[in-house]
Coordinates of C-alpha atoms in Angstrom, one line a residue:
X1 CA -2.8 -46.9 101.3
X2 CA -3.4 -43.5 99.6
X3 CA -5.0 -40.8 101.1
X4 CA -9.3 -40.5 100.2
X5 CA -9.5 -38.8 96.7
X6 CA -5.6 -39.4 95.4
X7 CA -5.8 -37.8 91.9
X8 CA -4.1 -39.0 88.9
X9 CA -3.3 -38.0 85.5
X10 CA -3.6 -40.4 83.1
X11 CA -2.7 -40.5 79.3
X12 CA -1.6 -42.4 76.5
X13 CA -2.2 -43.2 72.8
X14 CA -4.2 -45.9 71.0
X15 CA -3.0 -46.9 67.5
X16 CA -4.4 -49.7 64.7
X17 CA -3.1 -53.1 65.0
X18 CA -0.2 -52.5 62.6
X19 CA 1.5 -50.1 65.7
X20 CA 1.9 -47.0 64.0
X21 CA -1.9 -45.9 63.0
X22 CA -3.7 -43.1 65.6
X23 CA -6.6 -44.1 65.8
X24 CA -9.4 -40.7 66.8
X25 CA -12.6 -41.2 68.6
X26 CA -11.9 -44.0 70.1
X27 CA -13.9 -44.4 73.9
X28 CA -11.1 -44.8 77.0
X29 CA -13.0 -45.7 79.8
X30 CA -10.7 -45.1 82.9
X31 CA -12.4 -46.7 86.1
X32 CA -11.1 -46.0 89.9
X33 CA -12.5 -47.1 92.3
X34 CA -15.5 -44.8 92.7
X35 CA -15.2 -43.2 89.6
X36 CA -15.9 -43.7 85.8
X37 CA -14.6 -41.0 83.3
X38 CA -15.2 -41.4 79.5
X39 CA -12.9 -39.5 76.9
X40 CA -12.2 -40.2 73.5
X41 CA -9.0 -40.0 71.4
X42 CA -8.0 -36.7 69.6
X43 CA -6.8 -37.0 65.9
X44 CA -3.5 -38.4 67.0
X45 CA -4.7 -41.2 68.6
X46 CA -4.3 -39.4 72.3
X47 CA -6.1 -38.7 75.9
X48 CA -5.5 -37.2 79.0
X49 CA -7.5 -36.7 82.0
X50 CA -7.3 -36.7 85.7
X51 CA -9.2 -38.6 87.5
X52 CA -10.3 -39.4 91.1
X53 CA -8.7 -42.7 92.4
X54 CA -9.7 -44.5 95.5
X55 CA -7.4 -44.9 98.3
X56 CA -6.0 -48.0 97.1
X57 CA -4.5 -46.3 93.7
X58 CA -6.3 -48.4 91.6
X59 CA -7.1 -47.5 88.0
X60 CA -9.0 -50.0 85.3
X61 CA -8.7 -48.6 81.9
X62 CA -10.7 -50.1 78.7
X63 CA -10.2 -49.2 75.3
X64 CA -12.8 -50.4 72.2
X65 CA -13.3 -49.3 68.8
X66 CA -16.9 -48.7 68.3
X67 CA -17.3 -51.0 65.3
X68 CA -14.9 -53.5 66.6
X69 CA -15.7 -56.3 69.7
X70 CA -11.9 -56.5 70.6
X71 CA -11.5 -55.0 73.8
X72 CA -8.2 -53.8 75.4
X73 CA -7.9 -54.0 79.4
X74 CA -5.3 -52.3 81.3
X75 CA -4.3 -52.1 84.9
X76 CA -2.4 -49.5 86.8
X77 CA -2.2 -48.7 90.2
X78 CA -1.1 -45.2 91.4
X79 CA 1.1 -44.9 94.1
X80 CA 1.9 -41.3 95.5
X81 CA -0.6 -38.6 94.9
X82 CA -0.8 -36.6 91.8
X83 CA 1.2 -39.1 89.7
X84 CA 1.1 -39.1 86.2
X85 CA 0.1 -42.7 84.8
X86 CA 1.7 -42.9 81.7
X87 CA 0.3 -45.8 79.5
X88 CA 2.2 -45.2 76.5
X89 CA 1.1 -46.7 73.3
X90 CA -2.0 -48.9 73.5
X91 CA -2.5 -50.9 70.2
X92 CA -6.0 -52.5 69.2
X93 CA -6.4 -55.4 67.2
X94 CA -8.7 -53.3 64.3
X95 CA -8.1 -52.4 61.0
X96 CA -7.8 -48.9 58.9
X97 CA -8.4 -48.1 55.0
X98 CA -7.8 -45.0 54.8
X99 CA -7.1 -43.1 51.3
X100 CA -7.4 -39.2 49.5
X101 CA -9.9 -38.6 46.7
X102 CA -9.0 -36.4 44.1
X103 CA -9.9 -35.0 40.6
X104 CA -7.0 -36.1 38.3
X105 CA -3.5 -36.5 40.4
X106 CA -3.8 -33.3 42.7
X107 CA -7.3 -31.2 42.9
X108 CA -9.4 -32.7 46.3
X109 CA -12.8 -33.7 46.3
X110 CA -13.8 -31.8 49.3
X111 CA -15.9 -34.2 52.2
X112 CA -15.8 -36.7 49.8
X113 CA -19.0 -39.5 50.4
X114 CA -17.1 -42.5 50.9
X115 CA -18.5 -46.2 51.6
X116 CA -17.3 -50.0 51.3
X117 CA -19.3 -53.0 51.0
X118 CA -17.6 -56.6 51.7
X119 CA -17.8 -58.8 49.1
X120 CA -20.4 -61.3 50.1
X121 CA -21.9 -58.9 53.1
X122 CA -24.9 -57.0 52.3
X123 CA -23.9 -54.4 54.8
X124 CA -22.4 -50.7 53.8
X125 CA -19.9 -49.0 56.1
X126 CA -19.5 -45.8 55.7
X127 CA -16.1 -43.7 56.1
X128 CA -15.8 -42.8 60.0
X129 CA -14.1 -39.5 58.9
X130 CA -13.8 -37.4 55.4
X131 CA -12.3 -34.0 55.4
X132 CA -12.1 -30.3 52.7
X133 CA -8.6 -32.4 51.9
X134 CA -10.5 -34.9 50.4
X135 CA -9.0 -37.2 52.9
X136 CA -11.2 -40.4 54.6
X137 CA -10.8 -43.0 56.6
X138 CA -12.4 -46.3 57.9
X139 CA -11.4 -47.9 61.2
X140 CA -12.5 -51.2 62.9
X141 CA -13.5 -53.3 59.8
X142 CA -13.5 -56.8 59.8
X143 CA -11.2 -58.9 57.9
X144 CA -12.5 -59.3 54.1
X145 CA -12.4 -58.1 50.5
X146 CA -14.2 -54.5 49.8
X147 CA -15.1 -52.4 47.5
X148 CA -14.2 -48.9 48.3
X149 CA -16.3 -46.1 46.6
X150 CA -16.5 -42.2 46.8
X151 CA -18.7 -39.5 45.7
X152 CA -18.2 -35.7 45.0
X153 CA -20.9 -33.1 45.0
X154 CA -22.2 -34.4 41.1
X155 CA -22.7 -37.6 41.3
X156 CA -19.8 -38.8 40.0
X157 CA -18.6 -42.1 41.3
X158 CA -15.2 -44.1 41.3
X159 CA -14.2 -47.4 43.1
X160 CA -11.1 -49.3 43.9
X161 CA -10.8 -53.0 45.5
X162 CA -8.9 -53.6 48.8
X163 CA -7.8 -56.5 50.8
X164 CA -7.9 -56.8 54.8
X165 CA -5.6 -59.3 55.5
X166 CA -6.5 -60.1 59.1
X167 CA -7.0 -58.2 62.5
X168 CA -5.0 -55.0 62.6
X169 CA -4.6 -54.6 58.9
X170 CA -3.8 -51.1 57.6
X171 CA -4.3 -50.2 54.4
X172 CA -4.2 -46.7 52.2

């Protein structure tokens, strides 16, 4: 057994389905045995945090996307004090649409409002991030047909149609 209080440092990455999207904001839940920390992702799908582990090294971690109900599950156990648990890349089953809104080829449309609708769902989802680049993105959508629309500061409005295949799709 470890010692009472063995620290850790734990970290890793969560990514989309397809294995190569970061995926930000995302809640990491890293439970030892009398301890529960909560952090979220940075914009490159990372976290790090040390943590309290009881004396028998254990660690629990659980990753969700807040609009999806997959869950991911990981176990560690640390074995020496102040290790580093490395979980490397943890990939959830959601998908992204992410895309850039501009005037013409080139100009942005700063914070662009951006929003889908499924076909056949009467709900709207609205883009989880949109930036001064005119970038946005969507993550954890369910599998369907949308229509994708965005907004700038007149009124004007444009729309395209995309497909999510399945689980994990990824789609700009």
């Amino acid at each position: 057994t470890l010692p009472p209080s063995t620290f850790a440092t734990v970290r890793g990455r969560v990514l989309a389905g397809d294995g190569a999207t970061p995926l930000e904001g995302i809640a990491v839940e890293l439970r030892g045995t009398n301890s529960v920390n909560t952090l979220t992702t940075s914009a490159d799908g990372r976290f790090e945090r040390r943590v309290v582990l009881g004396t028998d090294g254990a660690l629990t971690v659980r990753v969700r996307h807040p609009n999806s109900t997959a869950f991911t599950d990981l176990q560690r156990t640390a074995t020496t004090q102040a290790e580093v648990i490395d979980l490397g890349d943890i990939t959830l089953p959601v998908s992204v649409i992410s895309g850039r809104v501009t005037y013409g080829v080139t100009a942005p449309v700063s914070f662009p409002s951006v929003f889908a609708r499924r076909t056949g769902d009467p709900s709207t989802y609205f883009a989880d991030d949109s930036r001064e680049d005119g970038t946005y993105v969507f993550r954890g959508l369910p599998a369907g047909d949308y229509t994708v629309t965005a907004n700038d500061d007149d009124g004007v409005e444009a729309s395209i149609e995309v497909t999510l295949a399945g689980s994990g799709s990824v789609v700009t």
